[in-house]
Every structure is written in C-alpha cells, then in structure tokens.
Short mmCIF file of C-alpha atoms in Angstrom, two decimals:
data_model
loop_
_atom_site.label_atom_id
_atom_site.label_comp_id
_atom_site.label_asym_id
_atom_site.label_seq_id
_atom_site.Cartn_x
_atom_site.Cartn_y
_atom_site.Cartn_z
CA MET A 1 124.39 113.93 79.77
CA LYS A 2 124.32 116.93 76.99
CA LYS A 3 122.75 114.80 74.21
CA GLN A 4 120.42 113.35 76.71
CA ILE A 5 119.41 117.23 77.97
CA THR A 6 119.06 117.87 74.10
CA VAL A 7 116.99 114.83 73.24
CA ILE A 8 114.34 116.16 75.95
CA ILE A 9 114.63 119.62 74.52
CA LEU A 10 113.77 118.72 71.06
CA LEU A 11 110.90 116.16 72.10
CA LEU A 12 109.24 119.19 73.98
CA ILE A 13 109.65 121.39 70.82
CA PHE A 14 108.12 118.88 68.66
CA LEU A 15 105.18 118.11 71.31
CA SER A 16 104.60 121.66 71.85
CA GLN A 17 104.45 122.66 68.09
CA ALA A 18 103.00 119.83 66.69
CA CYS A 19 99.28 118.69 66.52
CA VAL A 20 98.62 117.99 70.71
CA GLU A 21 95.84 115.77 71.16
CA ASP A 22 92.32 116.93 69.75
CA GLU A 23 94.12 120.50 69.00
CA PHE A 24 95.37 119.45 65.71
CA LEU A 25 92.82 121.92 63.59
CA ARG A 26 92.85 124.66 66.27
CA GLU A 27 96.23 125.07 67.11
CA GLU A 28 97.39 127.81 69.32
CA PRO A 29 99.98 130.68 68.93
CA ARG A 30 103.21 129.31 70.69
CA ASP A 31 106.98 130.41 70.75
CA ASP A 32 109.09 128.88 68.29
CA ILE A 33 112.34 130.47 69.91
CA PHE A 34 113.88 126.83 70.41
CA ALA A 35 113.39 125.52 67.40
CA GLU A 36 115.16 128.87 66.29
CA ASN A 37 117.80 128.37 68.10
CA LEU A 38 118.66 124.79 67.55
CA PHE A 39 118.10 124.31 64.20
CA VAL A 40 121.03 126.10 62.98
CA ASN A 41 123.34 123.62 61.25
CA TYR A 42 123.54 119.56 60.87
CA ASP A 43 123.84 118.63 64.42
CA GLY A 44 120.93 120.61 65.15
CA PHE A 45 118.93 118.74 62.44
CA ALA A 46 120.48 115.28 63.31
CA ASN A 47 119.16 116.01 66.98
CA GLY A 48 115.74 116.68 65.58
CA LEU A 49 115.86 113.45 63.54
CA ASN A 50 116.59 111.95 66.58
CA ALA A 51 113.17 112.79 68.38
CA MET A 52 111.16 112.52 65.33
CA TYR A 53 112.66 108.58 65.15
CA ALA A 54 111.45 108.57 69.20
CA ASN A 55 108.08 109.69 68.20
CA VAL A 56 107.89 106.95 65.68
CA ARG A 57 108.94 104.18 68.16
CA GLU A 58 106.38 105.36 70.55
CA GLN A 59 103.78 104.18 68.52
CA LEU A 60 104.91 100.84 69.50
CA ASP A 61 104.13 102.26 72.79
CA GLY A 62 100.57 102.17 73.94
CA THR A 63 97.27 103.37 75.01
CA GLU A 64 94.79 100.90 76.90
CA THR A 65 97.91 98.30 77.04
CA VAL A 66 97.87 98.10 73.30
CA ASN A 67 100.26 99.42 70.87
CA ARG A 68 98.67 102.78 69.22
CA ASP A 69 99.42 101.22 65.78
CA ALA A 70 97.94 97.88 66.67
CA LEU A 71 94.69 99.88 65.06
CA PHE A 72 96.03 99.01 61.82
CA GLN A 73 95.78 95.12 63.41
CA ILE A 74 93.27 94.33 65.22
CA GLY A 75 89.75 93.35 64.19
CA THR A 76 90.85 91.82 60.66
CA ASP A 77 90.73 88.27 59.19
CA ASN A 78 93.77 87.13 61.30
CA VAL A 79 93.67 89.07 64.63
CA PHE A 80 90.83 89.46 67.22
CA ILE A 81 90.39 90.92 70.56
CA ASN A 82 91.10 88.22 73.60
CA ASN A 83 91.54 89.98 76.80
CA GLY A 84 89.68 93.55 75.91
CA ALA A 85 90.46 96.92 77.01
CA GLY A 86 87.75 99.12 76.46
CA ALA A 87 88.74 101.08 73.50
CA THR A 88 90.03 97.89 71.69
CA ASP A 89 86.56 95.67 72.29
CA PRO A 90 84.81 97.80 69.21
CA PHE A 91 86.97 95.56 66.72
CA ASN A 92 84.87 92.09 67.58
CA ASN A 93 81.95 94.42 67.01
CA TYR A 94 82.25 97.21 64.66
CA VAL A 95 78.54 98.32 65.24
CA ASP A 96 80.02 99.51 68.81
CA LEU A 97 82.82 101.36 66.89
CA ASN A 98 82.05 105.30 66.77
CA SER A 99 83.85 108.86 66.42
CA GLN A 100 84.46 108.87 70.23
CA ASN A 101 86.57 106.03 70.38
CA ASP A 102 89.95 106.63 72.27
CA LEU A 103 92.58 104.54 70.07
CA VAL A 104 90.94 105.77 66.87
CA GLU A 105 91.21 109.31 68.37
CA VAL A 106 94.56 109.32 69.83
CA THR A 107 96.15 107.64 66.99
CA PHE A 108 94.84 109.86 64.32
CA GLU A 109 96.19 112.84 66.41
CA ARG A 110 99.72 111.43 67.18
CA LEU A 111 100.34 110.43 63.49
CA TYR A 112 99.51 114.44 62.65
CA GLU A 113 101.84 115.04 65.70
CA ILE A 114 104.31 113.21 63.67
CA ILE A 115 103.69 114.43 60.31
CA ASN A 116 104.02 118.29 62.15
CA SER A 117 107.54 117.25 63.45
CA THR A 118 108.49 115.94 59.82
CA ASN A 119 107.23 119.23 58.61
CA LEU A 120 109.27 121.09 61.15
CA ILE A 121 112.39 119.92 59.76
CA ILE A 122 111.77 120.02 56.06
CA ASN A 123 110.64 123.22 56.13
CA ARG A 124 113.37 124.91 58.47
CA ALA A 125 116.16 122.83 56.35
CA GLU A 126 115.41 125.10 53.49
CA SER A 127 116.49 128.34 55.56
CA SER A 128 119.74 129.72 53.52
CA GLU A 129 121.31 130.10 57.21
CA VAL A 130 121.97 126.86 58.21
CA ASP A 131 125.54 125.32 58.69
CA TRP A 132 125.23 121.97 57.07
CA GLN A 133 129.05 121.51 58.26
CA GLY A 134 130.45 120.06 54.96
CA SER A 135 133.70 120.64 53.42
CA ASN A 136 132.39 122.29 49.99
CA ALA A 137 129.06 123.08 48.54
CA GLU A 138 128.49 119.33 47.54
CA GLU A 139 128.78 118.06 51.05
CA ASN A 140 126.51 120.75 52.15
CA LEU A 141 123.85 119.78 49.68
CA ALA A 142 124.55 116.20 50.71
CA ASN A 143 123.90 116.72 54.08
CA LYS A 144 120.71 118.80 53.65
CA ASN A 145 119.09 116.54 51.41
CA GLU A 146 120.19 113.59 53.54
CA VAL A 147 118.10 115.29 56.41
CA ILE A 148 115.01 116.20 54.26
CA ALA A 149 114.93 112.60 52.68
CA GLN A 150 114.34 110.95 56.07
CA ALA A 151 111.88 113.29 57.24
CA LYS A 152 110.00 112.89 53.85
CA LEU A 153 109.87 108.99 54.24
CA VAL A 154 108.67 109.50 57.78
CA ARG A 155 106.14 111.79 56.50
CA ALA A 156 105.23 109.41 54.09
CA PHE A 157 104.72 106.46 56.46
CA CYS A 158 102.58 108.74 58.70
CA TYR A 159 99.87 109.50 55.47
CA ARG A 160 100.11 105.67 54.40
CA HIS A 161 98.42 105.06 57.97
CA LEU A 162 96.13 107.72 57.26
CA ARG A 163 95.20 106.65 53.82
CA TYR A 164 94.62 103.22 54.91
CA GLY A 165 92.89 104.25 57.95
CA TRP A 166 90.75 106.98 57.19
CA GLY A 167 90.87 107.26 53.20
CA ALA A 168 90.67 111.32 52.44
CA VAL A 169 92.48 113.39 55.31
CA PRO A 170 93.63 116.68 55.86
CA LEU A 171 97.01 116.95 53.62
CA SER A 172 99.37 119.11 56.05
CA LEU A 173 102.82 120.35 54.14
CA ASN A 174 104.10 123.26 56.41
CA GLU A 175 105.34 123.51 60.11
CA ILE A 176 102.32 124.55 62.21
CA THR A 177 103.66 127.69 64.37
CA GLY A 178 101.76 130.62 65.92
CA THR A 179 101.40 132.30 62.65
CA THR A 180 100.40 129.14 60.45
CA TYR A 181 98.22 127.25 62.48
CA ARG A 182 94.29 126.82 60.80
CA ASP A 183 90.67 125.65 61.82
CA ASP A 184 89.35 125.39 58.05
CA TRP A 185 91.05 122.01 57.19
CA GLU A 186 89.57 119.98 54.68
CA ARG A 187 89.81 116.34 53.25
CA THR A 188 92.14 116.01 50.70
CA PRO A 189 91.23 112.94 48.02
CA VAL A 190 93.15 109.69 48.53
CA GLU A 191 94.66 110.32 44.87
CA LYS A 192 96.41 113.66 46.03
CA ILE A 193 97.69 111.66 49.17
CA GLN A 194 99.19 109.16 47.24
CA GLU A 195 101.12 111.67 44.96
CA GLN A 196 102.53 113.15 48.00
CA MET A 197 103.60 110.22 49.41
CA GLU A 198 105.04 109.24 45.98
CA GLU A 199 106.87 112.64 45.70
CA ASP A 200 108.07 112.00 49.43
CA LEU A 201 109.41 108.57 48.68
CA LEU A 202 110.97 109.31 45.41
CA PHE A 203 113.14 111.94 47.07
CA ALA A 204 114.16 109.48 50.08
CA ARG A 205 114.72 106.94 47.45
CA ASP A 206 117.18 109.07 45.90
CA ASN A 207 118.91 110.70 48.68
CA LEU A 208 119.50 108.16 50.96
CA ASP A 209 122.00 105.11 50.90
CA MET A 210 120.45 101.54 50.53
CA VAL A 211 122.09 100.78 54.00
CA GLU A 212 121.81 103.73 56.91
CA GLU A 213 123.03 103.47 60.88
CA THR A 214 120.83 101.05 62.47
CA GLY A 215 117.21 102.96 63.37
CA GLU A 216 117.65 105.12 60.62
CA VAL A 217 115.93 104.78 57.46
CA ASN A 218 117.27 104.38 54.09
CA SER A 219 116.58 103.80 50.36
CA ALA A 220 115.78 100.27 50.76
CA ILE A 221 112.81 101.06 53.10
CA ALA A 222 111.87 103.85 50.51
CA SER A 223 111.84 101.22 47.59
CA THR A 224 109.70 98.93 49.60
CA MET A 225 107.25 101.57 50.54
CA LEU A 226 107.09 102.79 46.81
CA ALA A 227 106.41 99.11 45.75
CA GLU A 228 103.35 99.17 47.96
CA LEU A 229 102.30 102.24 47.07
CA TYR A 230 102.40 101.35 43.42
CA LEU A 231 100.05 98.65 44.14
CA ASP A 232 97.70 100.62 45.39
CA MET A 233 98.00 102.88 42.58
CA ASP A 234 97.40 99.82 40.00
CA ARG A 235 100.93 100.65 38.76
CA PRO A 236 102.24 96.89 39.24
CA ASP A 237 105.29 97.38 36.90
CA ASP A 238 106.52 100.48 38.91
CA ALA A 239 105.91 98.26 42.26
CA ALA A 240 107.91 95.52 40.88
CA ASP A 241 110.54 97.72 39.77
CA GLU A 242 110.97 99.15 43.24
CA ALA A 243 110.87 95.93 45.24
CA LEU A 244 113.20 94.09 42.82
CA ARG A 245 115.66 97.34 43.14
CA VAL A 246 116.04 96.16 46.85
CA ILE A 247 115.76 92.56 46.13
CA ASN A 248 118.71 92.45 43.70
CA SER A 249 120.67 95.27 45.40
CA GLY A 250 123.20 93.19 47.43
CA GLU A 251 122.56 94.78 49.96
CA TYR A 252 120.12 92.43 51.77
CA GLU A 253 119.33 88.98 52.04
CA LEU A 254 116.92 86.56 52.80
CA MET A 255 118.46 84.55 55.92
CA THR A 256 118.19 81.00 55.45
CA GLU A 257 120.89 79.66 57.82
CA ARG A 258 121.38 79.85 61.78
CA PHE A 259 122.83 82.64 62.96
CA GLY A 260 123.64 85.28 65.95
CA GLU A 261 124.23 84.07 69.94
CA ASN A 262 121.36 81.25 69.91
CA ALA A 263 122.25 79.64 66.94
CA SER A 264 123.80 76.29 68.41
CA GLU A 265 120.46 76.36 70.84
CA PRO A 266 117.20 74.62 69.40
CA GLY A 267 115.40 76.92 66.92
CA ASN A 268 115.31 77.48 63.83
CA VAL A 269 116.53 80.56 61.29
CA PHE A 270 112.95 82.32 61.47
CA SER A 271 113.45 82.32 65.31
CA ASP A 272 117.03 83.63 64.86
CA ILE A 273 115.59 86.27 63.06
CA PHE A 274 113.70 87.91 66.04
CA ASP A 275 116.40 86.87 68.42
CA ASN A 276 118.92 88.89 66.47
CA VAL A 277 117.36 91.88 65.13
CA ILE A 278 120.07 94.51 64.42
CA ARG A 279 122.45 94.23 61.30
CA GLU A 280 125.52 94.27 63.38
CA SER A 281 124.37 90.82 64.96
CA GLY A 282 124.34 89.38 61.46
CA ASN A 283 120.91 89.84 60.65
CA ASN A 284 120.90 91.05 56.84
CA GLU A 285 117.31 90.73 55.82
CA VAL A 286 116.24 93.46 58.44
CA LEU A 287 115.46 96.85 56.63
CA TRP A 288 114.20 99.18 59.47
CA VAL A 289 114.67 98.47 62.99
CA LEU A 290 113.59 100.79 65.68
CA ASN A 291 116.10 101.15 68.06
CA ASN A 292 115.41 101.26 71.98
CA ALA A 293 116.92 101.03 75.11
CA TYR A 294 116.60 100.38 78.74
CA ASP A 295 114.51 102.50 80.75
CA ASP A 296 117.03 104.26 82.47
CA VAL A 297 118.21 105.91 78.70
CA VAL A 298 116.82 109.23 78.19
CA GLY A 299 114.54 108.58 75.06
CA SER A 300 113.68 105.09 75.59
CA ALA A 301 110.08 103.54 75.39
CA GLY A 302 108.43 100.86 76.86
CA LEU A 303 107.15 99.12 74.05
CA ARG A 304 104.23 96.50 74.58
CA ARG A 305 104.53 93.92 71.46
CA LYS A 306 104.86 91.34 73.73
CA ASP A 307 102.20 92.37 76.24
CA MET A 308 99.93 92.61 73.50
CA TRP A 309 100.37 89.86 71.73
CA GLN A 310 101.50 86.86 74.01
CA THR A 311 98.93 85.26 75.37
CA ASP A 312 98.11 85.82 79.54
CA THR A 313 98.51 82.71 80.75
CA ARG A 314 99.09 83.60 83.89
CA LYS A 315 95.26 83.92 84.33
CA HIS A 316 95.00 80.23 83.53
CA LYS A 317 93.23 78.22 86.18
CA ILE A 318 96.10 75.84 86.63
CA VAL A 319 98.57 78.65 86.74
CA LYS A 320 96.56 80.49 89.50
CA LYS A 321 96.24 77.50 91.51
CA ARG A 322 99.47 76.24 91.35
CA VAL A 323 102.19 78.96 90.94
CA ASP A 324 103.17 81.30 93.71
CA ASN A 325 106.63 82.81 91.99
CA THR A 326 105.28 84.95 89.13
CA ASP A 327 108.68 86.12 88.06
CA LEU A 328 110.08 82.29 87.66
CA TYR A 329 107.02 81.88 85.82
CA HIS A 330 107.08 84.89 83.39
CA THR A 331 110.85 83.82 82.93
CA LEU A 332 110.18 80.43 81.80
CA ASN A 333 107.20 81.41 79.17
CA GLY A 334 109.05 84.84 77.58
CA GLY A 335 107.80 87.29 80.07
CA LYS A 336 104.89 88.87 81.25
CA SER A 337 101.49 89.74 79.13
CA ASN A 338 98.04 90.70 78.84
CA GLY A 339 97.41 88.74 75.50
CA ARG A 340 95.14 91.78 74.41
CA LEU A 341 94.90 90.22 70.91
CA SER A 342 95.20 86.61 69.51
CA ILE A 343 96.09 85.18 66.46
CA SER A 344 92.71 83.63 64.62
CA ASP A 345 92.41 79.89 64.24
CA SER A 346 92.31 80.36 60.53
CA ALA A 347 95.63 82.07 60.41
CA PHE A 348 97.29 79.22 62.55
CA MET A 349 95.56 76.70 60.06
CA TRP A 350 96.94 78.38 57.27
CA TYR A 351 100.30 76.61 58.20
CA GLU A 352 101.43 73.28 56.80
CA PRO A 353 102.42 71.33 59.95
CA PHE A 354 106.17 70.92 59.27
CA ASP A 355 106.42 75.05 58.24
CA ASP A 356 109.03 76.24 60.45
CA ARG A 357 107.24 79.54 61.41
CA TYR A 358 104.46 77.08 63.30
CA SER A 359 107.36 75.25 65.35
CA GLU A 360 107.18 75.45 68.81
CA HIS A 361 110.20 77.76 68.30
CA CYS A 362 108.22 80.18 66.77
CA VAL A 363 104.57 79.61 68.30
CA ARG A 364 103.85 78.86 71.90
CA LYS A 365 101.90 75.99 71.64
CA TYR A 366 102.46 75.47 75.65
CA PHE A 367 103.34 76.84 78.47
CA ILE A 368 105.55 75.80 81.38
CA TYR A 369 105.35 75.88 85.07
CA PRO A 370 107.19 74.57 88.33
CA LYS A 371 106.07 70.77 89.28
CA ASP A 372 104.39 71.30 92.42
CA GLY A 373 104.82 75.13 92.51
CA ASP A 374 108.26 74.95 93.65
CA GLU A 375 110.53 77.53 92.36
CA ASN A 376 113.37 75.89 92.80
CA ALA A 377 112.16 72.48 91.34
CA THR A 378 114.32 70.76 88.25
CA GLU A 379 111.09 69.42 86.73
CA TYR A 380 108.35 70.93 84.99
CA ASP A 381 104.81 70.44 83.84
CA THR A 382 103.55 71.65 80.53
CA LEU A 383 100.06 72.32 79.52
CA ILE A 384 99.81 72.00 75.57
CA TYR A 385 97.61 74.16 73.83
CA THR A 386 94.74 71.99 72.38
CA ASN A 387 91.70 74.69 72.41
CA MET A 388 91.49 76.30 68.79
CA LYS A 389 87.54 75.90 68.73
CA TYR A 390 85.13 78.70 68.35
CA ASP A 391 82.06 77.12 68.48
CA ASN A 392 80.84 79.50 70.47
CA PRO A 393 82.43 83.28 69.79
CA ASP A 394 81.71 84.06 73.44
CA ASP A 395 84.14 81.71 74.77
CA LEU A 396 86.95 83.19 72.96
CA GLU A 397 86.87 86.19 75.44
CA ASN A 398 89.87 85.99 77.84
CA HIS A 399 90.79 82.93 76.59
CA TYR A 400 94.05 81.80 78.40
CA GLU A 401 94.91 78.82 76.35
CA TRP A 402 95.14 80.42 73.00
CA PRO A 403 98.62 79.69 70.87
CA CYS A 404 100.95 82.99 70.28
CA VAL A 405 103.66 83.77 67.96
CA ARG A 406 106.99 84.23 69.65
CA LYS A 407 108.30 87.17 67.82
CA TRP A 408 108.44 89.49 70.75
CA GLU A 409 109.23 87.47 73.78
CA TYR A 410 111.45 89.29 76.04
CA LEU A 411 113.26 88.86 79.51
CA ASP A 412 114.35 92.05 81.71
CA PRO A 413 118.13 91.30 80.37
CA TYR A 414 119.08 93.55 84.17
CA VAL A 415 116.92 92.33 86.91
CA PHE A 416 115.18 88.97 87.49
CA GLU A 417 112.58 90.63 90.00
CA ASN A 418 111.42 92.45 86.56
CA ALA A 419 110.26 89.22 84.98
CA GLY A 420 106.80 90.91 85.76
CA ARG A 421 106.68 93.84 83.83
CA SER A 422 104.91 94.58 81.04
CA SER A 423 107.04 97.27 78.80
CA GLN A 424 110.35 96.01 77.04
CA TYR A 425 113.23 97.77 76.54
CA ASP A 426 114.84 96.50 72.91
CA ASP A 427 115.55 96.79 69.47
CA GLN A 428 112.59 95.75 67.15
CA ILE A 429 112.24 94.90 63.52
CA TYR A 430 109.62 96.93 61.73
CA MET A 431 110.43 95.86 58.43
CA ARG A 432 111.85 93.24 56.90
CA LEU A 433 113.39 91.82 53.00
CA ALA A 434 110.67 89.01 53.23
CA GLU A 435 107.99 91.65 53.09
CA THR A 436 109.72 93.18 49.89
CA TYR A 437 109.95 89.91 48.10
CA LEU A 438 105.85 89.46 49.22
CA LEU A 439 105.31 92.60 47.36
CA ALA A 440 107.51 91.57 44.16
CA ALA A 441 105.52 88.61 43.62
CA GLU A 442 102.07 90.50 44.03
CA ALA A 443 103.40 93.01 41.69
CA LEU A 444 104.77 90.39 39.08
CA MET A 445 101.35 88.30 39.60
CA LYS A 446 99.29 91.28 38.14
CA GLN A 447 101.91 91.61 35.40
CA GLY A 448 100.78 88.15 34.60
CA ASN A 449 104.24 86.73 35.54
CA ASN A 450 102.78 84.02 37.72
CA ASP A 451 106.40 81.76 37.17
CA LEU A 452 108.52 84.75 38.25
CA ALA A 453 106.18 85.29 41.04
CA ALA A 454 106.17 81.70 42.36
CA ASN A 455 110.06 82.04 42.82
CA TYR A 456 110.15 84.72 44.79
CA LEU A 457 107.32 83.36 47.03
CA ASN A 458 109.14 80.13 46.94
CA ALA A 459 112.32 81.67 48.30
CA ILE A 460 110.45 82.67 51.23
CA ARG A 461 108.68 79.08 51.90
CA ALA A 462 111.69 77.15 51.18
CA ARG A 463 113.49 78.50 54.13
CA SER A 464 111.11 77.50 56.33
CA ASN A 465 110.62 74.47 54.87
CA ALA A 466 107.20 74.65 53.68
CA SER A 467 106.36 73.19 50.25
CA LEU A 468 107.29 74.65 46.95
CA ILE A 469 104.60 76.10 44.75
CA SER A 470 104.39 76.49 41.07
CA GLY A 471 102.76 79.25 39.15
CA SER A 472 100.12 78.06 38.53
CA ASP A 473 99.23 77.95 42.69
CA VAL A 474 99.93 81.80 42.69
CA THR A 475 96.77 83.88 43.40
CA LEU A 476 95.81 86.86 45.66
CA GLU A 477 94.33 84.52 48.20
CA PHE A 478 97.48 82.79 48.14
CA ILE A 479 99.70 85.41 48.75
CA LEU A 480 97.64 87.35 51.37
CA LYS A 481 97.77 83.80 53.11
CA GLU A 482 101.41 83.93 52.60
CA ARG A 483 101.55 87.00 53.92
CA SER A 484 100.08 86.18 57.06
CA ARG A 485 102.35 83.26 57.59
CA GLU A 486 105.29 85.21 57.49
CA LEU A 487 104.00 88.42 58.87
CA VAL A 488 101.08 87.74 61.29
CA THR A 489 102.03 90.84 64.23
CA GLU A 490 104.62 92.64 61.77
CA GLU A 491 102.33 93.27 59.08
CA TYR A 492 99.79 96.16 58.97
CA ARG A 493 97.28 93.65 57.97
CA LYS A 494 94.00 96.32 57.71
CA HIS A 495 96.42 98.05 55.08
CA THR A 496 96.62 94.96 53.27
CA LEU A 497 92.97 94.24 52.84
CA VAL A 498 91.78 97.61 52.27
CA ARG A 499 94.31 97.85 49.71
CA THR A 500 93.49 94.58 47.96
CA GLY A 501 89.60 95.10 48.57
CA LYS A 502 89.53 92.19 50.65
CA PHE A 503 88.67 93.96 54.18
CA TYR A 504 85.05 92.75 54.45
CA GLU A 505 85.29 89.78 52.99
CA TRP A 506 88.22 88.32 54.69
CA ILE A 507 87.30 89.36 58.31
CA ILE A 508 83.84 87.83 57.73
CA LYS A 509 85.04 84.65 56.59
CA TYR A 510 88.38 83.86 58.65
CA ASN A 511 87.56 86.20 61.94
CA PRO A 512 86.05 83.92 64.33
CA ARG A 513 84.66 86.71 66.59
CA VAL A 514 83.23 89.06 63.75
CA ASP A 515 79.99 87.89 61.55
CA GLU A 516 77.97 89.65 58.84
CA SER A 517 75.99 91.00 61.90
CA LYS A 518 79.00 92.79 63.28
CA VAL A 519 80.92 94.14 60.70
CA ASN A 520 79.78 96.84 57.24
CA PRO A 521 81.76 97.04 54.47
CA PHE A 522 82.13 100.79 55.39
CA ASN A 523 84.30 99.86 58.16
CA GLN A 524 87.16 99.44 56.10
CA TYR A 525 87.54 103.12 57.24
CA PHE A 526 87.71 104.48 60.87
CA PRO A 527 85.81 107.28 61.74
CA ILE A 528 87.44 110.64 62.08
CA PRO A 529 87.44 111.61 65.46
CA GLN A 530 84.77 113.94 66.76
CA GLY A 531 87.11 116.29 68.35
CA ILE A 532 88.92 116.68 65.07
CA ILE A 533 85.39 117.63 63.28
CA ASP A 534 84.34 119.90 65.92
CA GLY A 535 87.41 121.83 66.41
CA ASN A 536 87.62 122.42 62.47
CA ILE A 537 85.27 125.84 62.87
CA GLY A 538 86.62 127.56 59.83
CA ALA A 539 85.36 124.96 57.44
CA VAL A 540 83.13 121.57 57.51
CA MET A 541 85.00 117.94 58.01
CA GLU A 542 82.76 115.12 56.70
CA GLN A 543 82.77 112.39 58.53
CA ASN A 544 83.12 108.65 56.58
CA PRO A 545 79.96 106.83 55.81
CA GLY A 546 78.31 104.69 58.12
CA TYR A 547 79.48 106.76 61.22
#
C-alpha cells in the first residue's frame, strides 16, 4: 500500500509540474514542496522513474479510442483509418487536417509532459544533497548515472517523436517550475534536436547495462535508437556500429524455435513472441517491454492496441444476426475491438504465401461464431476474409471483413464476463531485436555492403520461412517492405517514411484511401497545435508550412 501511495503522489507531481494540456508554454507558478521532499535519495528517484515509465506506457492508452502514439502510424502506406473516430478521420484525407486536431494537440502536449518529468529527474539528480545510498563513492556515482541515463533515454525517445512528427520544435532541457516557466519559446532546428538526442542516448548507452530489469530501458535500446538517429543524420558507419553492438553482444537473439507456454499448441515462433513477451518467459528477442497490470493495481493502464488494430467483426451483418452471447464471441476471436485502424491490402500482399508472419496464427483471416447462435455449441461456423478489394475507396469505411494482425489479441484473464471490454491489461512489446537487425541492414546497404545487409535480412526472413535473398535484392524499397512485414503495428511507420524521404510517394502508392488529391508533401509534418502558438505570447511560434 505504501508503494501504491508513493506512485500516486509522484504521478500527481509529474502531472502538476509538467506541461499540462495547452499550458506547456504558459505554465503558471506551482508549489514544488512534494518534489523537494521526495527526491532526496536513490529510493525516491527510483519511484520517480516508475512514474516516468507510467507516463510512457500511457502513450498506449488512448484518446478517441486510439493510442496517442497511433498518430505516428496512421495515414501512412500500410495503415488507413477504417472505423474512424473524429480526430483520426483527417488521416484518410489530409486536406482536413488542421492545427485544432485533438489527437495532434493531445499527443504534442503529452510528449512535453513526459519531457518535463525527465527534466525534473535529471536536474534534481545533480543536487549534492542527494543520498545515493551506495556503500562508497563509486557506487553512489553509478546509482546517480543510472537514474540520469534512464531519464535521458526517455527524453530522447520523446524528442524522436517530436522530430519526426513536427520537425523543428522547442527544446526544453530544464524543469519547469514556478520560477522557470516561459512563454517565449522558439522552435529549435532539427539538427540541434538531433544533437541533443545523440548526447542523451550516448550517456544512456554508456551508463546502463545491456540488459536491465524488465520494463526499464537499457543500453541495447539506446544503441538501437542511436542506429536510427545516425541513419537520420546520414552517418551510416556509426549506425552500423551501434546496431551491431547490440546484435553481437550475446545478450539477445532472434527467436527461431517454438517457446513459451503455448509452444505445443498450433502456432509458430512469430506468434510465440507475442504470447510470451517478457524475458522471463524465454523471449530473448525483446529489448523493451512496457509492464502493465490488471486494472485493480495502482499505476496500471487500460491499453488499446487490441481495440485499435483488430477488425470490429461484431458489427458484421451475420454476426449481428446470429450471435447473442457477445462475451463468447469475443473470447473466440481474440477480444473485443473497435477496428479503428486497418492494414492496407498492399502491406498484406507484400508477404509471400508461405511466410509465417502471414499465417492464420499471425493474421486473423477468419472469425468464428457459434453454430446457430448456441452459446453451448460444440460446432462453429467460420467466415473467411476474402474482401480485400478497394475499387471504391469509400467501401473501406467501417469495413467489417478486413483481415488484421493478431499481435495484440487479449482476453481478460480474470473474468469471462469482461471479454467485451475495450481496454487490455497486459505487458506489451515496445522494441525488438528484429528492428535492430533491420537498421543494421539499412546502414550496411548505405555503406555499399549489400551482401552483408542481405545476411541480416535473411536472418529475419528465415525464421518466418520466407525465401532468402541475395545482395542484389537489397534496396531501400525492399527494406521498407521488410520492415512492414516484420514490424507492422509495432513500428512508428511515419518516422521511417519521413526519415527515408518516402512519406508522400509511398502513401499515394500504397494507401487505399489516399491519392494525390488528399495529401501534399508538406503533410509529412503535423501542424503545431494552435493552442501552443496562441499561448506563446512572448515570441512568435511559426506554424509548419501548408497549415
């Protein structure tokens, strides 16, 4: 109970001292007495980090029934809006996207709230009064640097979103308090944002272990993020070094054999990765897991990946007619969903037919309902998903027969009657070694070492029984498609397309809902929220071009 109360207090501190809603640029003076009392020793900072991680995890919670960080996945080449929810609708038609969009505004503000929580930890850790609870000076310094390193990595993680989402953004490195609040922010050039990210990530890389406690960031995550950053900065040699540092560390491996509690059940190793997400369950591929707990545990979050990505088949006319027991229906089909987002048909067609990642264990191609609507039935009818045509793009609105990935299926483990709840309370993968392999391949290709790049791509493809490639097959187009095949719904696809300069070209080419009349090149960046611009009364905050 004492730990739960501490987490609540710290969450309130972070929310009260962070950039609350549209007040990021016009923060009013606030009392910081609680922080003064709590950040006095290593235990206090450990609790502060727990609250910081809770804020990160809440990015997978939602607004308008999509995750906040869905903003960096929707309206790309491989994801379109299916069952829209207001703020998401403009990402099928960017002409309607403006600076008052709720999802854009909430996500922007929330990222700065997290940044301020990291600044709070980093700044207060420099106090000479802190008891780092080590047995000697060396342990004290190690404890201090470990705390700062975790906060700096999360700060870089937030600026990564901001850089790819908005381009030049305000760079905030100091805790906002009653004496430091400002209303004269200016947008910092992307190059300066990248430099700060590099500084933060290098510190994290050098002061964290390659493997840390489950749920905490580590040196492998820092190097993987550095690899992506160096590609963004056109430094492929450094990118390759960072990616290979993780791959060759001996601490992680691509999972290639069945494992975990369902290893003897129908499935494949790719489905096992998402059935057994933590290292303790035998998953040596996962780099970062967001720990979560059932909703009666303080600090848990009702995540919405399932609700967002799984097709809302309960609204299908046959299901509506024949199924009375919706709890049973949801139990048979991976849990309740709203099907807000769908994978483009292009992305599904990028798989070879025998690729395990496209098998029925990894992509839901049919759904099950009781024969004759009998909840006690022992026989079931199935409806095969065959409708992936989009001759009329308008037919994709509220489309209830679209296939979906099964990475985020979730059944409430406690109460059958809760099978129809939208939220899920489970640990979730946030970064895998497969992404490190893909970054390594891209860096090696940019070095001109296509044969070695093919080896790393083949390591991923072989475990899913996809055909192997040669160095002559390695192109940026191939890597982008392989990233989708492996990481769809995990990857922040918008980041990748912006980084590689393919946003406009690929969204027109592969998104079934978007053509040249619905998107412009400037849409690679979101508008700066109008509330931020209006609140910055001490300086002019320029809007992104086109909005």
